[in-house]
mmCIF file of C-alpha atoms in Angstrom:
data_model
loop_
_atom_site.group_PDB
_atom_site.id
_atom_site.type_symbol
_atom_site.label_atom_id
_atom_site.label_comp_id
_atom_site.label_asym_id
_atom_site.label_seq_id
_atom_site.Cartn_x
_atom_site.Cartn_y
_atom_site.Cartn_z
ATOM 1 C CA MET G 1 52.792 20.374 -114.539
ATOM 2 C CA HIS G 2 52.236 24.092 -115.149
ATOM 3 C CA LYS G 3 52.993 25.447 -111.473
ATOM 4 C CA LYS G 4 51.992 28.579 -110.506
ATOM 5 C CA ILE G 5 55.542 31.141 -109.451
ATOM 6 C CA CYS G 6 55.071 34.219 -106.475
ATOM 7 C CA ILE G 7 59.210 35.065 -106.656
ATOM 8 C CA LEU G 8 59.303 38.256 -103.176
ATOM 9 C CA ASN G 9 62.294 40.446 -104.480
ATOM 10 C CA GLY G 10 63.667 42.063 -101.585
ATOM 11 C CA SER G 11 66.600 43.580 -102.802
ATOM 12 C CA PRO G 12 66.238 47.333 -102.852
ATOM 13 C CA ARG G 13 68.319 48.068 -106.084
ATOM 14 C CA MET G 14 65.815 46.744 -109.179
ATOM 15 C CA ASN G 15 68.817 45.679 -111.546
ATOM 16 C CA GLY G 16 70.849 44.841 -108.463
ATOM 17 C CA ASN G 17 72.510 40.936 -108.911
ATOM 18 C CA THR G 18 70.450 39.227 -107.143
ATOM 19 C CA LYS G 19 67.353 40.974 -109.204
ATOM 20 C CA GLU G 20 69.990 39.380 -111.970
ATOM 21 C CA LEU G 21 69.057 35.895 -110.809
ATOM 22 C CA ILE G 22 65.726 35.951 -110.623
ATOM 23 C CA ASN G 23 65.802 37.404 -114.344
ATOM 24 C CA GLN G 24 67.429 34.098 -114.870
ATOM 25 C CA PHE G 25 65.473 32.129 -112.837
ATOM 26 C CA THR G 26 62.035 33.835 -114.038
ATOM 27 C CA LYS G 27 63.739 32.701 -117.752
ATOM 28 C CA GLY G 28 64.402 29.482 -116.505
ATOM 29 C CA ALA G 29 60.755 28.865 -115.356
ATOM 30 C CA LYS G 30 59.178 30.737 -118.497
ATOM 31 C CA ALA G 31 60.495 27.365 -120.658
ATOM 32 C CA VAL G 32 59.207 25.307 -119.461
ATOM 33 C CA GLY G 33 55.831 26.551 -119.250
ATOM 34 C CA HIS G 34 55.260 27.699 -115.500
ATOM 35 C CA GLU G 35 53.833 30.987 -114.545
ATOM 36 C CA VAL G 36 55.593 33.507 -113.186
ATOM 37 C CA ILE G 37 54.723 36.699 -110.609
ATOM 38 C CA CYS G 38 57.003 38.642 -109.086
ATOM 39 C CA PHE G 39 56.718 41.226 -106.844
ATOM 40 C CA ASP G 40 59.647 43.829 -106.554
ATOM 41 C CA LEU G 41 58.725 44.993 -101.958
ATOM 42 C CA GLN G 42 61.140 48.206 -102.498
ATOM 43 C CA LYS G 43 58.415 49.190 -105.254
ATOM 44 C CA MET G 44 55.720 48.809 -102.702
ATOM 45 C CA ASN G 45 54.125 49.901 -99.217
ATOM 46 C CA ILE G 46 54.349 47.696 -96.582
ATOM 47 C CA HIS G 47 54.409 47.606 -93.047
ATOM 48 C CA GLY G 48 55.146 45.708 -90.263
ATOM 49 C CA CYS G 49 53.582 43.088 -87.913
ATOM 50 C CA LEU G 50 51.971 44.902 -85.623
ATOM 51 C CA GLY G 51 50.820 41.130 -84.085
ATOM 52 C CA CYS G 52 47.466 42.033 -83.012
ATOM 53 C CA CYS G 53 47.133 38.558 -83.867
ATOM 54 C CA ASN G 54 43.404 40.753 -85.570
ATOM 55 C CA GLY G 55 43.741 39.141 -88.996
ATOM 56 C CA GLY G 56 41.643 35.549 -90.838
ATOM 57 C CA LYS G 57 38.466 37.291 -90.185
ATOM 58 C CA ASP G 58 38.192 38.748 -93.897
ATOM 59 C CA GLU G 59 39.368 35.816 -97.014
ATOM 60 C CA ASN G 60 40.060 39.014 -98.800
ATOM 61 C CA TYR G 61 41.372 41.647 -97.546
ATOM 62 C CA PRO G 62 42.915 39.471 -94.463
ATOM 63 C CA CYS G 63 44.961 41.126 -92.711
ATOM 64 C CA VAL G 64 43.573 44.333 -90.402
ATOM 65 C CA GLN G 65 46.478 47.102 -92.248
ATOM 66 C CA LYS G 66 45.458 48.457 -95.579
ATOM 67 C CA ASP G 67 48.730 48.122 -97.552
ATOM 68 C CA ASP G 68 50.490 46.438 -100.413
ATOM 69 C CA MET G 69 49.654 43.446 -98.991
ATOM 70 C CA SER G 70 46.647 43.227 -100.850
ATOM 71 C CA LYS G 71 48.450 42.917 -104.297
ATOM 72 C CA ILE G 72 50.700 40.195 -102.191
ATOM 73 C CA TYR G 73 47.468 37.916 -100.761
ATOM 74 C CA PRO G 74 45.641 36.586 -103.755
ATOM 75 C CA ILE G 75 48.582 35.317 -105.151
ATOM 76 C CA TYR G 76 50.821 33.557 -102.882
ATOM 77 C CA LYS G 77 46.907 31.940 -101.156
ATOM 78 C CA THR G 78 47.351 30.264 -105.321
ATOM 79 C CA ALA G 79 51.130 29.889 -106.137
ATOM 80 C CA ASP G 80 52.572 26.393 -106.375
ATOM 81 C CA VAL G 81 55.828 27.567 -105.247
ATOM 82 C CA ILE G 82 57.432 30.768 -103.279
ATOM 83 C CA VAL G 83 60.744 32.618 -104.273
ATOM 84 C CA LEU G 84 62.387 33.791 -101.280
ATOM 85 C CA ALA G 85 65.196 36.073 -102.901
ATOM 86 C CA SER G 86 67.353 39.131 -101.272
ATOM 87 C CA PRO G 87 70.733 39.954 -101.326
ATOM 88 C CA MET G 88 72.341 39.210 -97.686
ATOM 89 C CA TYR G 89 72.034 41.743 -94.770
ATOM 90 C CA TYR G 90 74.409 41.269 -92.572
ATOM 91 C CA TRP G 91 74.502 37.821 -92.580
ATOM 92 C CA GLY G 92 70.916 37.286 -92.635
ATOM 93 C CA ILE G 93 66.673 38.475 -95.416
ATOM 94 C CA THR G 94 66.513 42.203 -95.464
ATOM 95 C CA GLY G 95 63.882 44.231 -93.900
ATOM 96 C CA GLN G 96 61.890 43.619 -97.259
ATOM 97 C CA LEU G 97 61.735 40.143 -97.723
ATOM 98 C CA LYS G 98 61.120 40.125 -94.280
ATOM 99 C CA THR G 99 58.793 42.689 -93.577
ATOM 100 C CA THR G 100 56.333 41.008 -95.663
ATOM 101 C CA PHE G 101 56.984 37.333 -94.950
ATOM 102 C CA ASP G 102 55.745 38.154 -91.376
ATOM 103 C CA ARG G 103 52.769 39.518 -92.622
ATOM 104 C CA LEU G 104 51.844 36.620 -95.016
ATOM 105 C CA PHE G 105 50.809 35.144 -91.255
ATOM 106 C CA ALA G 106 47.346 36.826 -92.040
ATOM 107 C CA ILE G 107 46.691 33.606 -94.718
ATOM 108 C CA ALA G 108 47.517 32.046 -91.418
ATOM 109 C CA GLU G 109 44.572 33.282 -89.487
ATOM 110 C CA LEU G 110 42.305 32.997 -91.780
ATOM 111 C CA ASN G 111 42.839 29.258 -90.605
ATOM 112 C CA PRO G 112 41.504 28.147 -87.259
ATOM 113 C CA ASN G 113 44.430 26.292 -86.393
ATOM 114 C CA TYR G 114 46.911 29.858 -88.164
ATOM 115 C CA GLU G 115 48.098 26.750 -90.487
ATOM 116 C CA ASN G 116 49.970 28.373 -93.402
ATOM 117 C CA PRO G 117 49.296 26.923 -96.785
ATOM 118 C CA GLN G 118 51.544 24.435 -98.132
ATOM 119 C CA LYS G 119 54.387 25.317 -100.077
ATOM 120 C CA GLU G 120 57.212 24.511 -102.139
ATOM 121 C CA CYS G 121 59.934 26.923 -102.157
ATOM 122 C CA ILE G 122 62.820 28.814 -103.469
ATOM 123 C CA PHE G 123 65.500 30.229 -102.286
ATOM 124 C CA LEU G 124 67.682 33.742 -104.270
ATOM 125 C CA MET G 125 70.831 35.583 -102.399
ATOM 126 C CA ALA G 126 73.241 36.658 -103.833
ATOM 127 C CA SER G 127 76.017 38.219 -101.535
ATOM 128 C CA GLU G 128 79.523 39.594 -101.436
ATOM 129 C CA GLY G 129 81.192 36.849 -99.113
ATOM 130 C CA ASN G 130 81.536 33.404 -101.100
ATOM 131 C CA THR G 131 81.838 30.473 -98.032
ATOM 132 C CA ALA G 132 79.826 28.288 -96.569
ATOM 133 C CA ASP G 133 80.338 29.542 -93.962
ATOM 134 C CA ASN G 134 79.730 33.397 -95.134
ATOM 135 C CA PHE G 135 75.877 31.943 -95.788
ATOM 136 C CA ALA G 136 75.536 29.509 -92.699
ATOM 137 C CA PRO G 137 73.408 32.241 -91.405
ATOM 138 C CA VAL G 138 71.188 32.500 -94.522
ATOM 139 C CA LYS G 139 70.969 28.782 -94.489
ATOM 140 C CA ALA G 140 69.873 28.337 -90.917
ATOM 141 C CA PHE G 141 67.404 30.783 -91.400
ATOM 142 C CA TYR G 142 66.229 29.061 -94.436
ATOM 143 C CA GLU G 143 65.932 25.371 -92.850
ATOM 144 C CA GLY G 144 63.925 26.483 -90.482
ATOM 145 C CA LEU G 145 61.385 28.541 -91.426
ATOM 146 C CA THR G 146 61.002 25.681 -95.091
ATOM 147 C CA SER G 147 60.709 23.411 -91.336
ATOM 148 C CA HIS G 148 58.441 24.980 -89.597
ATOM 149 C CA LEU G 149 56.521 25.136 -92.376
ATOM 150 C CA GLY G 150 55.770 22.723 -93.471
ATOM 151 C CA TRP G 151 57.255 24.010 -96.857
ATOM 152 C CA LYS G 152 58.993 21.504 -99.660
ATOM 153 C CA ASN G 153 62.719 22.972 -100.087
ATOM 154 C CA LEU G 154 62.889 23.114 -104.398
ATOM 155 C CA GLY G 155 66.879 24.617 -104.232
ATOM 156 C CA ILE G 156 68.285 27.516 -103.307
ATOM 157 C CA VAL G 157 71.579 29.861 -104.928
ATOM 158 C CA TYR G 158 74.341 30.845 -102.979
ATOM 159 C CA ALA G 159 75.560 33.831 -105.053
ATOM 160 C CA GLY G 160 79.468 34.933 -102.959
ATOM 161 C CA GLY G 161 81.470 37.334 -104.772
ATOM 162 C CA ASN G 162 78.762 39.750 -105.866
ATOM 163 C CA MET G 163 79.074 43.721 -104.430
ATOM 164 C CA ASN G 164 78.392 45.691 -107.113
ATOM 165 C CA ILE G 165 75.346 46.867 -109.221
ATOM 166 C CA GLY G 166 76.757 43.944 -111.609
ATOM 167 C CA ASP G 167 78.703 41.767 -110.307
ATOM 168 C CA ILE G 168 76.894 39.014 -111.080
ATOM 169 C CA LEU G 169 77.205 39.629 -114.927
ATOM 170 C CA ASN G 170 81.007 38.247 -115.274
ATOM 171 C CA LYS G 171 79.740 35.128 -113.365
ATOM 172 C CA PRO G 172 77.810 33.237 -115.609
ATOM 173 C CA GLU G 173 78.350 30.402 -113.874
ATOM 174 C CA GLN G 174 75.507 31.419 -111.210
ATOM 175 C CA LEU G 175 73.082 32.768 -113.839
ATOM 176 C CA LYS G 176 72.861 29.521 -115.335
ATOM 177 C CA GLN G 177 73.010 27.462 -111.871
ATOM 178 C CA ALA G 178 69.299 29.862 -111.327
ATOM 179 C CA GLU G 179 67.958 29.321 -114.680
ATOM 180 C CA ASP G 180 68.825 26.063 -114.181
ATOM 181 C CA LEU G 181 66.893 26.064 -111.368
ATOM 182 C CA GLY G 182 63.678 27.493 -112.621
ATOM 183 C CA LYS G 183 63.843 23.791 -115.235
ATOM 184 C CA SER G 184 64.124 22.247 -112.424
ATOM 185 C CA ILE G 185 60.803 22.918 -111.560
#
């Protein structure tokens, strides 16, 4: 079954290890007929959530702030699968991804009960560290997020041992894992 996939790339490096994971995931997903759209958040003008709870009044512009989120909202609303992609920054996701995800609350505000749309989700992360202990904080964050949203986790790729740009190119098993995850949807 053809699915629409929205990738939120939180990496500030446009050609870094996270982007390589995204490229391989996309290759796999497209190979089996899925539609993939990737937003490189570093290149976008996205402001932090104001916490005003005044969104949800306009279906076309759900947030009171008018910035590049207006490009993401329509894709997010129709996507079947959301891919959260980020390098690890201080045992968490980047500010670019967190800021964008916080702003998705405006879509929940379109519903009188603040219900988020039901999605399937994937998590792609590159990091310098390569142990279960290293990934434990982001694993807890991701599992808590998907649980509270009621989203179905379709898979995770933790690609450790990747500090410098291009390090992941020497780890074909990590790139294959991302491609295989894309094909598995």
